[in-house]
Every structure is written in C-alpha cells, then in structure tokens.
C-alpha cells in the first residue's frame, strides 16, 4: 500500500523565518496532494493542495512544490507568524478508478516563536 | 465553522459495546469521509461514501461499518469496542467523489474504558 513519510516531526522557527516540511510517497499513481493544518483541539483544515500535473502552487505566504520523478512534495511557509503554529499533515491520494487510496503523513508540529 | 456537523461530541463507553457516530455533511456535498485520529496511528482514512454508495475503503476494521442515507447524512458504527479504539473520529465532506477540498467536522472523541 501507499506509504507517506513526513519530515521533520517537529519544527521550531522564529517569527518571520521560513518553514519547510517535506513528504515522500511510494505510490507513483498518486495524483492529488493536499496539506492540512490542525490547531490544538481543532479540526484539520485544508491550506493548499496540488495536483500531479502541476509542479508548484502558491497562495500568499504558502507554497507547495511537487517532484513526481522523485515522489516528494514540500510545503513552504514564508514570513511565519505565531498563528502559523499548528500540526501540519500532508496526504497523498490515488483517485484512479476503483483503487482509491488516501494516506496521511504522521504530521509536523510547527512552533513559531515570537 | 465548516458546515459539517458531528454528534455526539464526546462518547464514553465500555469494552465490548457498540456505538454509532453521526455526521451531517455541508449542504450540497455528496461525499462523506470518515477518519480516525489517535496519537500512535496518526490520521487514518477509514471509508468514503458518495451519494449513498460506498466509494472507497481505507483502514477500516471489520468491526466497523458505515452507511450514507438518502438525506446524505452518514453514520459510523463501531462494535465489539476495544481499548485501542479510543480516538478522535472525524468526518469530512466534499462536493464530488475525488480530489476536492474536504471540509472536516469538529470530531467525536470516543473513550473506551
């Protein structure tokens, strides 16, 4: 089955610095890669996603890059703010036909220090 | 507020028992997904329903089952409960069957004693 490795498991940065979280996946048929942010005690919320026919996507301070050949994708947060502190999950989804698979990474606890 | 509702918020029960968790999707969403979140297993996809039909299965145990009703709300049934089933259970909904943004509900915290 699909295996998604997420690194690092914890990340601490100073306010204003950039943060990068990386995920690798094993199923080459995966074609959709969302990133979720989960604040303590809250529900996961989609922050950005990318499809396999795109190499990069940006939304204000957040960007995601995808390298299909290497089977890895990364979340980049620039100019971090204390409210960015949360657990971030990546996911890899194979939505082809009857073989739907959805696998999450183990999560990264991001702490932004003021 | 995502528009997805889940009841109950908390559930405490004993081993061997059976419980039912309920989810109402956002208005207009046809897909419902169920997830289990625990400290040791992380976030795990259990099952997806689309417009009343089971569409995809993840790591759902045979003791667990789900269904989606004509009004599109969904129920997750957990039976012969074990201590290890204690977790946060989320449902999420999306408009279509694949690769859409999923909107998560607030979750049901299940504690099995």
mmCIF file of C-alpha atoms in Angstrom:
data_model
loop_
_atom_site.group_PDB
_atom_site.id
_atom_site.type_symbol
_atom_site.label_atom_id
_atom_site.label_comp_id
_atom_site.label_asym_id
_atom_site.label_seq_id
_atom_site.Cartn_x
_atom_site.Cartn_y
_atom_site.Cartn_z
ATOM 1 C CA UNK A 1 0.000 0.000 0.000
ATOM 2 C CA UNK A 2 0.894 3.678 -0.086
ATOM 3 C CA UNK A 3 3.477 4.916 2.389
ATOM 4 C CA UNK A 4 3.863 8.632 3.147
ATOM 5 C CA UNK A 5 6.878 9.802 5.110
ATOM 6 C CA UNK A 6 6.771 13.306 6.571
ATOM 7 C CA UNK A 7 9.755 15.237 7.962
ATOM 8 C CA UNK A 8 10.526 16.773 10.311
ATOM 9 C CA UNK A 9 8.177 15.633 13.057
ATOM 10 C CA UNK A 10 8.776 18.881 14.945
ATOM 11 C CA UNK A 11 9.980 22.242 13.698
ATOM 12 C CA UNK A 12 10.652 25.381 15.686
ATOM 13 C CA UNK A 13 11.307 28.707 13.935
ATOM 14 C CA UNK A 14 11.499 32.370 14.829
ATOM 15 C CA UNK A 15 8.727 34.670 13.713
ATOM 16 C CA UNK A 16 9.489 35.951 10.238
ATOM 17 C CA UNK A 17 11.604 32.957 9.250
ATOM 18 C CA UNK A 18 10.596 30.401 6.631
ATOM 19 C CA UNK A 19 9.462 26.855 7.388
ATOM 20 C CA UNK A 20 9.715 23.862 5.072
ATOM 21 C CA UNK A 21 8.039 20.494 5.591
ATOM 22 C CA UNK A 22 8.752 17.589 3.255
ATOM 23 C CA UNK A 23 6.815 14.469 2.356
ATOM 24 C CA UNK A 24 7.728 11.486 0.232
ATOM 25 C CA UNK A 25 5.279 8.946 -1.120
ATOM 26 C CA UNK A 26 5.640 5.471 -2.575
ATOM 27 C CA UNK A 27 2.654 5.048 -4.936
ATOM 28 C CA UNK A 28 3.608 6.549 -8.292
ATOM 29 C CA UNK A 29 -0.092 6.596 -9.236
ATOM 30 C CA UNK A 30 -0.874 9.178 -6.525
ATOM 31 C CA UNK A 31 -2.275 12.231 -8.246
ATOM 32 C CA UNK A 32 -3.519 14.640 -5.592
ATOM 33 C CA UNK A 33 -1.573 16.059 -2.655
ATOM 34 C CA UNK A 34 -3.367 18.199 -0.058
ATOM 35 C CA UNK A 35 -1.851 19.816 3.025
ATOM 36 C CA UNK A 36 -3.886 20.253 6.199
ATOM 37 C CA UNK A 37 -3.323 22.458 9.225
ATOM 38 C CA UNK A 38 -4.670 21.310 12.578
ATOM 39 C CA UNK A 39 -4.571 23.636 15.547
ATOM 40 C CA UNK A 40 -4.687 22.135 19.009
ATOM 41 C CA UNK A 41 -8.120 20.719 19.732
ATOM 42 C CA UNK A 42 -9.476 21.759 16.351
ATOM 43 C CA UNK A 43 -10.384 20.043 13.100
ATOM 44 C CA UNK A 44 -7.933 19.697 10.179
ATOM 45 C CA UNK A 45 -8.321 22.428 7.561
ATOM 46 C CA UNK A 46 -7.047 22.367 4.010
ATOM 47 C CA UNK A 47 -4.466 25.082 3.439
ATOM 48 C CA UNK A 48 -3.209 24.223 -0.032
ATOM 49 C CA UNK A 49 -3.282 21.344 -2.483
ATOM 50 C CA UNK A 50 -1.565 20.372 -5.702
ATOM 51 C CA UNK A 51 -2.413 18.006 -8.493
ATOM 52 C CA UNK A 52 0.082 15.774 -10.239
ATOM 53 C CA UNK A 53 0.065 17.770 -13.470
ATOM 54 C CA UNK A 54 1.401 20.861 -11.681
ATOM 55 C CA UNK A 55 4.882 21.406 -10.260
ATOM 56 C CA UNK A 56 4.256 24.340 -7.960
ATOM 57 C CA UNK A 57 1.381 26.270 -6.469
ATOM 58 C CA UNK A 58 1.425 29.391 -4.345
ATOM 59 C CA UNK A 59 -1.161 31.100 -2.163
ATOM 60 C CA UNK A 60 0.151 34.220 -0.416
ATOM 61 C CA UNK A 61 2.724 33.026 2.161
ATOM 62 C CA UNK A 62 2.174 29.347 1.445
ATOM 63 C CA UNK A 63 3.539 27.333 -1.459
ATOM 64 C CA UNK A 64 3.706 23.675 -2.357
ATOM 65 C CA UNK A 65 6.150 22.051 -4.767
ATOM 66 C CA UNK A 66 5.829 18.604 -6.291
ATOM 67 C CA UNK A 67 8.555 16.463 -7.819
ATOM 68 C CA UNK A 68 6.806 13.484 -9.393
ATOM 69 C CA UNK A 69 10.021 11.825 -10.514
ATOM 70 C CA UNK A 70 11.439 11.804 -7.008
ATOM 71 C CA UNK A 71 7.991 11.271 -5.479
ATOM 72 C CA UNK A 72 8.227 14.058 -2.996
ATOM 73 C CA UNK A 73 6.368 17.258 -2.262
ATOM 74 C CA UNK A 74 7.041 20.082 0.126
ATOM 75 C CA UNK A 75 5.177 22.807 1.974
ATOM 76 C CA UNK A 76 6.860 26.182 2.227
ATOM 77 C CA UNK A 77 5.644 28.874 4.625
ATOM 78 C CA UNK A 78 7.342 32.261 4.400
ATOM 79 C CA UNK A 79 7.295 35.129 6.909
ATOM 80 C CA UNK A 80 5.974 32.814 9.609
ATOM 81 C CA UNK A 81 3.685 34.214 12.291
ATOM 82 C CA UNK A 82 2.786 32.822 15.740
ATOM 83 C CA UNK A 83 -0.681 31.904 14.423
ATOM 84 C CA UNK A 84 1.013 29.507 11.975
ATOM 85 C CA UNK A 85 1.829 27.311 14.990
ATOM 86 C CA UNK A 86 -0.058 24.035 14.495
ATOM 87 C CA UNK A 87 0.345 20.449 13.311
ATOM 88 C CA UNK A 88 0.619 20.167 9.541
ATOM 89 C CA UNK A 89 -0.311 16.968 7.697
ATOM 90 C CA UNK A 90 0.488 16.050 4.140
ATOM 91 C CA UNK A 91 -1.525 13.457 2.242
ATOM 92 C CA UNK A 92 -1.117 11.524 -0.977
ATOM 93 C CA UNK A 93 -4.198 10.384 -2.831
ATOM 94 C CA UNK A 94 -4.550 7.911 -5.664
ATOM 95 C CA UNK A 95 -8.005 8.574 -7.006
ATOM 96 C CA UNK A 96 -7.793 6.347 -10.061
ATOM 97 C CA UNK A 97 -10.803 4.129 -10.719
ATOM 98 C CA UNK A 98 -11.695 1.654 -8.004
ATOM 99 C CA UNK A 99 -8.237 1.804 -6.494
ATOM 100 C CA UNK A 100 -8.764 4.926 -4.352
ATOM 101 C CA UNK A 101 -6.115 5.316 -1.679
ATOM 102 C CA UNK A 102 -5.650 8.161 0.779
ATOM 103 C CA UNK A 103 -2.666 8.153 3.106
ATOM 104 C CA UNK A 104 -1.604 10.874 5.536
ATOM 105 C CA UNK A 105 1.855 11.645 6.803
ATOM 106 C CA UNK A 106 2.399 11.469 10.560
ATOM 107 C CA UNK A 107 2.314 15.240 10.934
ATOM 108 C CA UNK A 108 4.756 18.042 11.747
ATOM 109 C CA UNK A 109 4.356 20.157 14.862
ATOM 110 C CA UNK A 110 5.369 23.672 13.846
ATOM 111 C CA UNK A 111 6.094 26.185 16.577
ATOM 112 C CA UNK A 112 6.647 29.819 15.627
ATOM 113 C CA UNK A 113 8.342 31.714 18.433
ATOM 114 C CA UNK A 114 7.551 35.439 18.711
ATOM 115 C CA UNK B 1 -17.326 26.570 11.167
ATOM 116 C CA UNK B 2 -17.000 24.185 8.203
ATOM 117 C CA UNK B 3 -20.718 23.429 7.920
ATOM 118 C CA UNK B 4 -20.120 19.764 8.768
ATOM 119 C CA UNK B 5 -21.733 18.628 11.996
ATOM 120 C CA UNK B 6 -20.962 15.582 14.102
ATOM 121 C CA UNK B 7 -22.711 14.121 17.107
ATOM 122 C CA UNK B 8 -22.037 13.342 19.814
ATOM 123 C CA UNK B 9 -19.054 15.483 20.745
ATOM 124 C CA UNK B 10 -17.845 13.035 23.370
ATOM 125 C CA UNK B 11 -18.669 9.399 23.988
ATOM 126 C CA UNK B 12 -17.517 7.222 26.862
ATOM 127 C CA UNK B 13 -18.311 3.533 26.773
ATOM 128 C CA UNK B 14 -17.017 0.152 27.865
ATOM 129 C CA UNK B 15 -15.158 -2.584 26.029
ATOM 130 C CA UNK B 16 -17.396 -4.894 24.052
ATOM 131 C CA UNK B 17 -20.045 -2.246 23.486
ATOM 132 C CA UNK B 18 -21.348 -0.783 20.235
ATOM 133 C CA UNK B 19 -21.682 2.906 19.376
ATOM 134 C CA UNK B 20 -22.945 4.966 16.468
ATOM 135 C CA UNK B 21 -21.384 8.228 15.380
ATOM 136 C CA UNK B 22 -23.348 10.611 13.207
ATOM 137 C CA UNK B 23 -22.262 13.097 10.576
ATOM 138 C CA UNK B 24 -24.170 15.655 8.524
ATOM 139 C CA UNK B 25 -22.249 16.973 5.509
ATOM 140 C CA UNK B 26 -22.208 20.539 4.233
ATOM 141 C CA UNK B 27 -25.241 21.461 2.224
ATOM 142 C CA UNK B 28 -24.754 20.262 -1.340
ATOM 143 C CA UNK B 29 -21.824 17.944 -0.619
ATOM 144 C CA UNK B 30 -22.349 14.391 -1.826
ATOM 145 C CA UNK B 31 -19.201 12.762 -0.435
ATOM 146 C CA UNK B 32 -18.649 11.837 3.191
ATOM 147 C CA UNK B 33 -15.346 10.528 4.520
ATOM 148 C CA UNK B 34 -14.610 9.011 7.924
ATOM 149 C CA UNK B 35 -11.242 9.267 9.671
ATOM 150 C CA UNK B 36 -9.748 8.010 12.902
ATOM 151 C CA UNK B 37 -7.094 10.086 14.669
ATOM 152 C CA UNK B 38 -5.022 8.686 17.512
ATOM 153 C CA UNK B 39 -1.608 9.515 18.933
ATOM 154 C CA UNK B 40 0.007 6.269 17.832
ATOM 155 C CA UNK B 41 -1.671 5.783 14.432
ATOM 156 C CA UNK B 42 -1.997 9.401 13.363
ATOM 157 C CA UNK B 43 -4.779 10.334 10.942
ATOM 158 C CA UNK B 44 -6.189 7.310 9.153
ATOM 159 C CA UNK B 45 -8.727 7.199 6.358
ATOM 160 C CA UNK B 46 -11.486 4.697 7.109
ATOM 161 C CA UNK B 47 -14.129 4.875 4.393
ATOM 162 C CA UNK B 48 -15.808 7.136 1.826
ATOM 163 C CA UNK B 49 -19.402 7.306 0.659
ATOM 164 C CA UNK B 50 -20.569 9.188 -2.376
ATOM 165 C CA UNK B 51 -24.242 9.874 -2.972
ATOM 166 C CA UNK B 52 -25.333 6.949 -0.856
ATOM 167 C CA UNK B 53 -22.882 4.389 -2.183
ATOM 168 C CA UNK B 54 -19.636 3.163 -0.686
ATOM 169 C CA UNK B 55 -16.873 4.511 -2.891
ATOM 170 C CA UNK B 56 -13.590 3.699 -1.206
ATOM 171 C CA UNK B 57 -12.308 1.773 1.762
ATOM 172 C CA UNK B 58 -9.232 2.547 3.775
ATOM 173 C CA UNK B 59 -8.010 1.016 7.007
ATOM 174 C CA UNK B 60 -11.455 0.213 8.341
ATOM 175 C CA UNK B 61 -11.723 -2.773 10.661
ATOM 176 C CA UNK B 62 -14.350 -5.443 10.069
ATOM 177 C CA UNK B 63 -15.916 -4.493 13.432
ATOM 178 C CA UNK B 64 -16.641 -1.059 11.966
ATOM 179 C CA UNK B 65 -19.251 -0.254 9.354
ATOM 180 C CA UNK B 66 -20.773 2.859 7.870
ATOM 181 C CA UNK B 67 -23.629 3.963 5.705
ATOM 182 C CA UNK B 68 -24.890 7.073 3.999
ATOM 183 C CA UNK B 69 -28.606 7.734 3.990
ATOM 184 C CA UNK B 70 -30.795 9.297 1.273
ATOM 185 C CA UNK B 71 -30.594 12.683 3.021
ATOM 186 C CA UNK B 72 -26.779 12.276 2.749
ATOM 187 C CA UNK B 73 -26.055 12.132 6.445
ATOM 188 C CA UNK B 74 -23.787 9.294 7.440
ATOM 189 C CA UNK B 75 -23.322 7.031 10.422
ATOM 190 C CA UNK B 76 -20.241 5.132 11.536
ATOM 191 C CA UNK B 77 -20.972 2.058 13.625
ATOM 192 C CA UNK B 78 -18.248 0.699 15.882
ATOM 193 C CA UNK B 79 -18.883 -2.666 17.545
ATOM 194 C CA UNK B 80 -17.112 -5.025 19.963
ATOM 195 C CA UNK B 81 -15.172 -1.991 21.111
ATOM 196 C CA UNK B 82 -11.625 -2.393 22.380
ATOM 197 C CA UNK B 83 -9.446 -0.046 24.406
ATOM 198 C CA UNK B 84 -7.430 0.693 21.281
ATOM 199 C CA UNK B 85 -10.491 2.106 19.539
ATOM 200 C CA UNK B 86 -10.288 5.172 21.780
ATOM 201 C CA UNK B 87 -9.614 8.025 19.370
ATOM 202 C CA UNK B 88 -10.966 11.137 17.742
ATOM 203 C CA UNK B 89 -13.258 10.290 14.844
ATOM 204 C CA UNK B 90 -13.678 12.922 12.172
ATOM 205 C CA UNK B 91 -15.985 13.007 9.256
ATOM 206 C CA UNK B 92 -15.397 15.265 6.290
ATOM 207 C CA UNK B 93 -17.459 16.150 3.255
ATOM 208 C CA UNK B 94 -16.748 17.341 -0.253
ATOM 209 C CA UNK B 95 -18.849 18.186 -3.297
ATOM 210 C CA UNK B 96 -17.588 15.472 -5.628
ATOM 211 C CA UNK B 97 -16.180 11.967 -5.447
ATOM 212 C CA UNK B 98 -12.474 12.732 -5.858
ATOM 213 C CA UNK B 99 -9.796 15.344 -5.380
ATOM 214 C CA UNK B 100 -11.953 18.049 -3.908
ATOM 215 C CA UNK B 101 -11.281 20.080 -0.806
ATOM 216 C CA UNK B 102 -12.602 18.153 2.162
ATOM 217 C CA UNK B 103 -14.299 20.052 4.974
ATOM 218 C CA UNK B 104 -13.874 18.427 8.354
ATOM 219 C CA UNK B 105 -16.393 18.270 11.147
ATOM 220 C CA UNK B 106 -15.454 19.002 14.779
ATOM 221 C CA UNK B 107 -14.948 15.321 15.571
ATOM 222 C CA UNK B 108 -16.298 12.842 18.109
ATOM 223 C CA UNK B 109 -13.951 11.881 20.912
ATOM 224 C CA UNK B 110 -14.515 8.222 21.795
ATOM 225 C CA UNK B 111 -13.161 6.842 25.047
ATOM 226 C CA UNK B 112 -13.392 3.104 25.627
ATOM 227 C CA UNK B 113 -12.876 2.081 29.259
#
